[in-house]
Amino acid sequence: MALATEIEKRRHDFYEPKTAPHARRVHWSSDLSSCARQMVYKRVMWEALPPPTVALQERFAAGNAVEDRIGKELVALGFEVVASGTSLNKNARMERYGISARLERVMKFKGKYILIEIKSMQPFVWKKINSLEDMEKDKFLRRYLRQMQIYLLGFEMEQGLFIFDDCMGHWKTLPVNLDYDYSESILKTVELANQHIDSWKQGPGTLPDRIVY
């Protein structure tokens, strides 16, 4: 059918321009690694990174829709959302480390400010995540823990909350407390990466040692 073909073509064309790779001038808090060498690669050799696919861009759009839906539902449930979309690089310390991001939401509950991170995932992943330990064991999901700890440290907040959605409207919540040792270890890795990134400003520079996986 011509209509089906045209819908698929237009949707592909809509997401296709967004897949071009581009240079990173900062570290993304959602992509912090335990490997400084990997972070250097992503900053100085970004042209070699595979560009996001159209399918991945479609997934990002779906995730943004879930985040928006949950945010509205929290308000409808009577919770007080006091901030959203706040820039992390306005924090002097995070700016010094070259870490940038925009947090999702901050809620005020019983006099305390709670940092909220909304994440959507496939149902089979959602079912197996029941603790922070489960997240730490997963090489993809543990980056959410790093992101949360950097947010808590950067905004000087003691508590955060993950809200996980299985893309079918079901939620799980996992509370997180600021862990100074964990967050400081992340910053040490970022600091090491930055030292090597600086060496590339005038030409080929150095790379951190490889880590044992």
CSV table of C-alpha atoms in Angstrom, one decimal:
chain,number,residue,atom,x,y,z
A,1,MET,CA,0.0,0.0,0.0
A,2,ALA,CA,1.3,3.4,-1.0
A,3,LEU,CA,0.3,5.0,2.3
A,4,ALA,CA,2.2,2.5,4.4
A,5,THR,CA,5.3,3.0,2.3
A,6,GLU,CA,5.0,6.8,2.6
A,7,ILE,CA,4.5,6.6,6.4
A,8,GLU,CA,7.7,4.5,6.8
A,9,LYS,CA,9.7,6.8,4.5
A,10,ARG,CA,8.7,10.0,6.2
A,11,ARG,CA,9.3,8.6,9.7
A,12,HIS,CA,12.8,7.4,8.6
A,13,ASP,CA,13.6,10.8,7.0
A,14,PHE,CA,12.4,12.5,10.2
A,15,TYR,CA,14.9,10.7,12.4
A,16,GLU,CA,17.7,10.3,9.8
A,17,PRO,CA,19.2,13.9,10.1
A,18,LYS,CA,19.6,13.4,13.8
A,19,THR,CA,22.1,10.5,13.4
A,20,ALA,CA,25.1,12.5,12.3
A,21,PRO,CA,28.1,12.1,14.8
A,22,HIS,CA,29.4,15.3,16.3
A,23,ALA,CA,32.2,16.4,18.6
A,24,ARG,CA,31.8,16.3,22.4
A,25,ARG,CA,33.1,19.3,24.3
A,26,VAL,CA,32.1,17.9,27.6
A,27,HIS,CA,31.5,14.6,29.3
A,28,TRP,CA,27.9,13.4,29.3
A,29,SER,CA,26.8,12.5,32.8
A,30,SER,CA,24.7,9.7,31.3
A,31,ASP,CA,27.9,8.2,29.7
A,32,LEU,CA,30.5,8.3,32.4
A,33,SER,CA,32.7,5.3,32.5
A,34,SER,CA,34.9,3.5,34.9
A,35,CYS,CA,37.5,3.5,32.1
A,36,ALA,CA,39.3,6.9,31.6
A,37,ARG,CA,40.7,5.7,28.3
A,38,GLN,CA,37.2,5.1,27.0
A,39,MET,CA,36.2,8.6,28.0
A,40,VAL,CA,39.2,10.1,26.2
A,41,TYR,CA,38.3,8.1,23.0
A,42,LYS,CA,34.9,9.6,23.0
A,43,ARG,CA,36.2,13.1,23.3
A,44,VAL,CA,39.2,13.1,20.9
A,45,MET,CA,38.3,10.3,18.4
A,46,TRP,CA,34.6,10.9,18.2
A,47,GLU,CA,34.7,10.6,14.4
A,48,ALA,CA,35.4,6.9,14.8
A,49,LEU,CA,32.4,6.3,16.9
A,50,PRO,CA,29.5,4.6,15.1
A,51,PRO,CA,26.7,7.1,14.6
A,52,PRO,CA,23.4,6.4,16.4
A,53,THR,CA,21.0,4.4,14.2
A,54,VAL,CA,17.5,5.5,13.2
A,55,ALA,CA,16.2,2.8,15.4
A,56,LEU,CA,18.1,4.2,18.4
A,57,GLN,CA,16.7,7.7,17.7
A,58,GLU,CA,13.2,6.2,17.6
A,59,ARG,CA,14.0,4.6,21.0
A,60,PHE,CA,15.1,8.0,22.4
A,61,ALA,CA,11.9,9.6,21.3
A,62,ALA,CA,9.9,6.8,22.9
A,63,GLY,CA,11.8,7.3,26.2
A,64,ASN,CA,11.2,11.0,26.1
A,65,ALA,CA,7.5,10.3,25.8
A,66,VAL,CA,7.5,8.0,28.8
A,67,GLU,CA,9.4,10.6,30.8
A,68,ASP,CA,6.9,13.3,29.9
A,69,ARG,CA,3.9,10.9,30.8
A,70,ILE,CA,5.3,10.0,34.2
A,71,GLY,CA,6.1,13.6,35.0
A,72,LYS,CA,2.5,14.6,34.3
A,73,GLU,CA,1.2,11.6,36.3
A,74,LEU,CA,3.3,12.5,39.3
A,75,VAL,CA,1.7,16.0,39.3
A,76,ALA,CA,-1.8,14.5,38.8
A,77,LEU,CA,-1.1,12.3,41.9
A,78,GLY,CA,-0.6,15.4,43.9
A,79,PHE,CA,3.2,15.4,44.3
A,80,GLU,CA,5.1,18.6,44.3
A,81,VAL,CA,7.6,19.0,41.4
A,82,VAL,CA,9.8,22.0,42.1
A,83,ALA,CA,12.3,21.9,39.2
A,84,SER,CA,12.9,20.2,35.9
A,85,GLY,CA,15.5,20.4,33.2
A,86,THR,CA,18.1,22.1,35.4
A,87,SER,CA,21.5,22.3,33.9
A,88,LEU,CA,24.3,20.5,35.8
A,89,ASN,CA,27.1,22.6,34.4
A,90,LYS,CA,25.9,25.6,36.3
A,91,ASN,CA,27.5,23.9,39.3
A,92,ALA,CA,31.0,25.2,39.5
A,93,ARG,CA,32.5,21.9,40.6
A,94,MET,CA,30.9,19.9,37.8
A,95,GLU,CA,31.9,22.6,35.3
A,96,ARG,CA,35.5,22.4,36.4
A,97,TYR,CA,35.4,18.7,35.6
A,98,GLY,CA,33.7,19.3,32.3
A,99,ILE,CA,30.6,17.3,33.2
A,100,SER,CA,27.3,18.5,31.7
A,101,ALA,CA,23.7,17.3,31.8
A,102,ARG,CA,20.2,18.3,32.5
A,103,LEU,CA,18.5,16.5,35.3
A,104,GLU,CA,14.9,15.5,34.9
A,105,ARG,CA,13.0,16.5,38.0
A,106,VAL,CA,13.3,17.5,41.7
A,107,MET,CA,10.4,16.8,44.0
A,108,LYS,CA,9.7,18.2,47.5
A,109,PHE,CA,8.3,15.6,49.8
A,110,LYS,CA,7.9,16.0,53.6
A,111,GLY,CA,10.3,19.0,53.6
A,112,LYS,CA,13.1,17.2,51.7
A,113,TYR,CA,14.2,17.7,48.1
A,114,ILE,CA,14.4,14.4,46.2
A,115,LEU,CA,16.1,14.1,42.8
A,116,ILE,CA,14.0,12.0,40.4
A,117,GLU,CA,15.4,10.1,37.5
A,118,ILE,CA,12.9,8.4,35.1
A,119,LYS,CA,14.2,5.5,33.0
A,120,SER,CA,12.2,3.4,30.5
A,121,MET,CA,13.4,-0.1,29.5
A,122,GLN,CA,12.1,-3.3,27.9
A,123,PRO,CA,9.9,-5.5,30.0
A,124,PHE,CA,12.4,-8.3,30.4
A,125,VAL,CA,15.0,-5.9,31.7
A,126,TRP,CA,12.5,-4.2,34.0
A,127,LYS,CA,11.5,-7.5,35.6
A,128,LYS,CA,15.1,-8.3,36.7
A,129,ILE,CA,15.9,-4.9,38.2
A,130,ASN,CA,14.8,-5.0,41.9
A,131,SER,CA,17.8,-3.4,43.7
A,132,LEU,CA,20.8,-1.1,43.2
A,133,GLU,CA,22.9,-4.2,43.3
A,134,ASP,CA,21.1,-5.5,40.2
A,135,MET,CA,21.9,-2.3,38.4
A,136,GLU,CA,25.5,-2.4,39.4
A,137,LYS,CA,25.8,-5.9,37.9
A,138,ASP,CA,24.5,-4.8,34.6
A,139,LYS,CA,27.2,-3.1,32.5
A,140,PHE,CA,24.6,-0.9,30.8
A,141,LEU,CA,22.4,0.0,33.7
A,142,ARG,CA,25.3,0.8,36.1
A,143,ARG,CA,25.9,4.0,34.2
A,144,TYR,CA,22.5,5.2,35.5
A,145,LEU,CA,24.0,4.8,39.0
A,146,ARG,CA,27.0,6.9,38.1
A,147,GLN,CA,24.7,9.5,36.6
A,148,MET,CA,22.6,9.6,39.7
A,149,GLN,CA,25.6,9.9,42.1
A,150,ILE,CA,27.1,12.7,40.1
A,151,TYR,CA,23.7,14.6,40.1
A,152,LEU,CA,23.4,14.2,43.8
A,153,LEU,CA,26.9,15.4,44.4
A,154,GLY,CA,26.6,18.2,41.9
A,155,PHE,CA,23.4,19.6,43.3
A,156,GLU,CA,24.4,18.8,46.9
A,157,MET,CA,21.4,16.6,47.6
A,158,GLU,CA,21.2,13.6,49.9
A,159,GLN,CA,18.6,11.5,48.2
A,160,GLY,CA,17.4,10.4,44.8
A,161,LEU,CA,14.8,8.1,43.4
A,162,PHE,CA,14.8,6.0,40.2
A,163,ILE,CA,11.4,5.5,38.6
A,164,PHE,CA,11.6,2.6,36.1
A,165,ASP,CA,8.9,2.1,33.5
A,166,ASP,CA,8.6,-1.0,31.4
A,167,CYS,CA,7.1,0.9,28.4
A,168,MET,CA,3.7,-0.6,29.3
A,169,GLY,CA,2.8,1.7,32.1
A,170,HIS,CA,4.2,-0.3,35.0
A,171,TRP,CA,6.5,1.3,37.5
A,172,LYS,CA,9.2,0.3,39.9
A,173,THR,CA,10.9,2.8,42.3
A,174,LEU,CA,14.4,2.5,43.8
A,175,PRO,CA,15.7,5.0,46.3
A,176,VAL,CA,19.3,6.1,46.2
A,177,ASN,CA,21.4,7.9,48.9
A,178,LEU,CA,24.4,10.0,48.1
A,179,ASP,CA,27.6,7.9,48.3
A,180,TYR,CA,30.6,10.2,48.6
A,181,ASP,CA,33.1,7.4,48.1
A,182,TYR,CA,31.3,6.2,44.9
A,183,SER,CA,30.9,9.7,43.5
A,184,GLU,CA,34.4,10.8,44.3
A,185,SER,CA,35.8,7.7,42.6
A,186,ILE,CA,33.9,8.7,39.4
A,187,LEU,CA,35.4,12.2,39.6
A,188,LYS,CA,38.9,10.7,39.9
A,189,THR,CA,38.4,8.8,36.7
A,190,VAL,CA,37.1,11.9,35.0
A,191,GLU,CA,40.0,13.9,36.2
A,192,LEU,CA,42.5,11.3,34.8
A,193,ALA,CA,40.7,11.4,31.5
A,194,ASN,CA,40.8,15.2,31.4
A,195,GLN,CA,44.6,15.2,31.9
A,196,HIS,CA,45.0,13.2,28.8
A,197,ILE,CA,42.3,15.1,26.8
A,198,ASP,CA,44.3,18.3,27.4
A,199,SER,CA,47.3,16.6,25.7
A,200,TRP,CA,45.4,16.4,22.5
A,201,LYS,CA,44.8,20.1,22.1
A,202,GLN,CA,47.8,20.7,19.9
A,203,GLY,CA,47.9,17.3,18.1
A,204,PRO,CA,48.1,13.6,18.9
A,205,GLY,CA,48.3,13.2,22.6
A,206,THR,CA,48.4,10.5,25.2
A,207,LEU,CA,45.9,7.9,26.4
A,208,PRO,CA,45.4,6.4,29.9
A,209,ASP,CA,46.5,2.9,30.5
A,210,ARG,CA,44.0,0.1,29.6
A,211,ILE,CA,42.0,-1.3,32.5
A,212,VAL,CA,41.5,-5.0,33.2
A,213,TYR,CA,38.0,-6.1,32.3
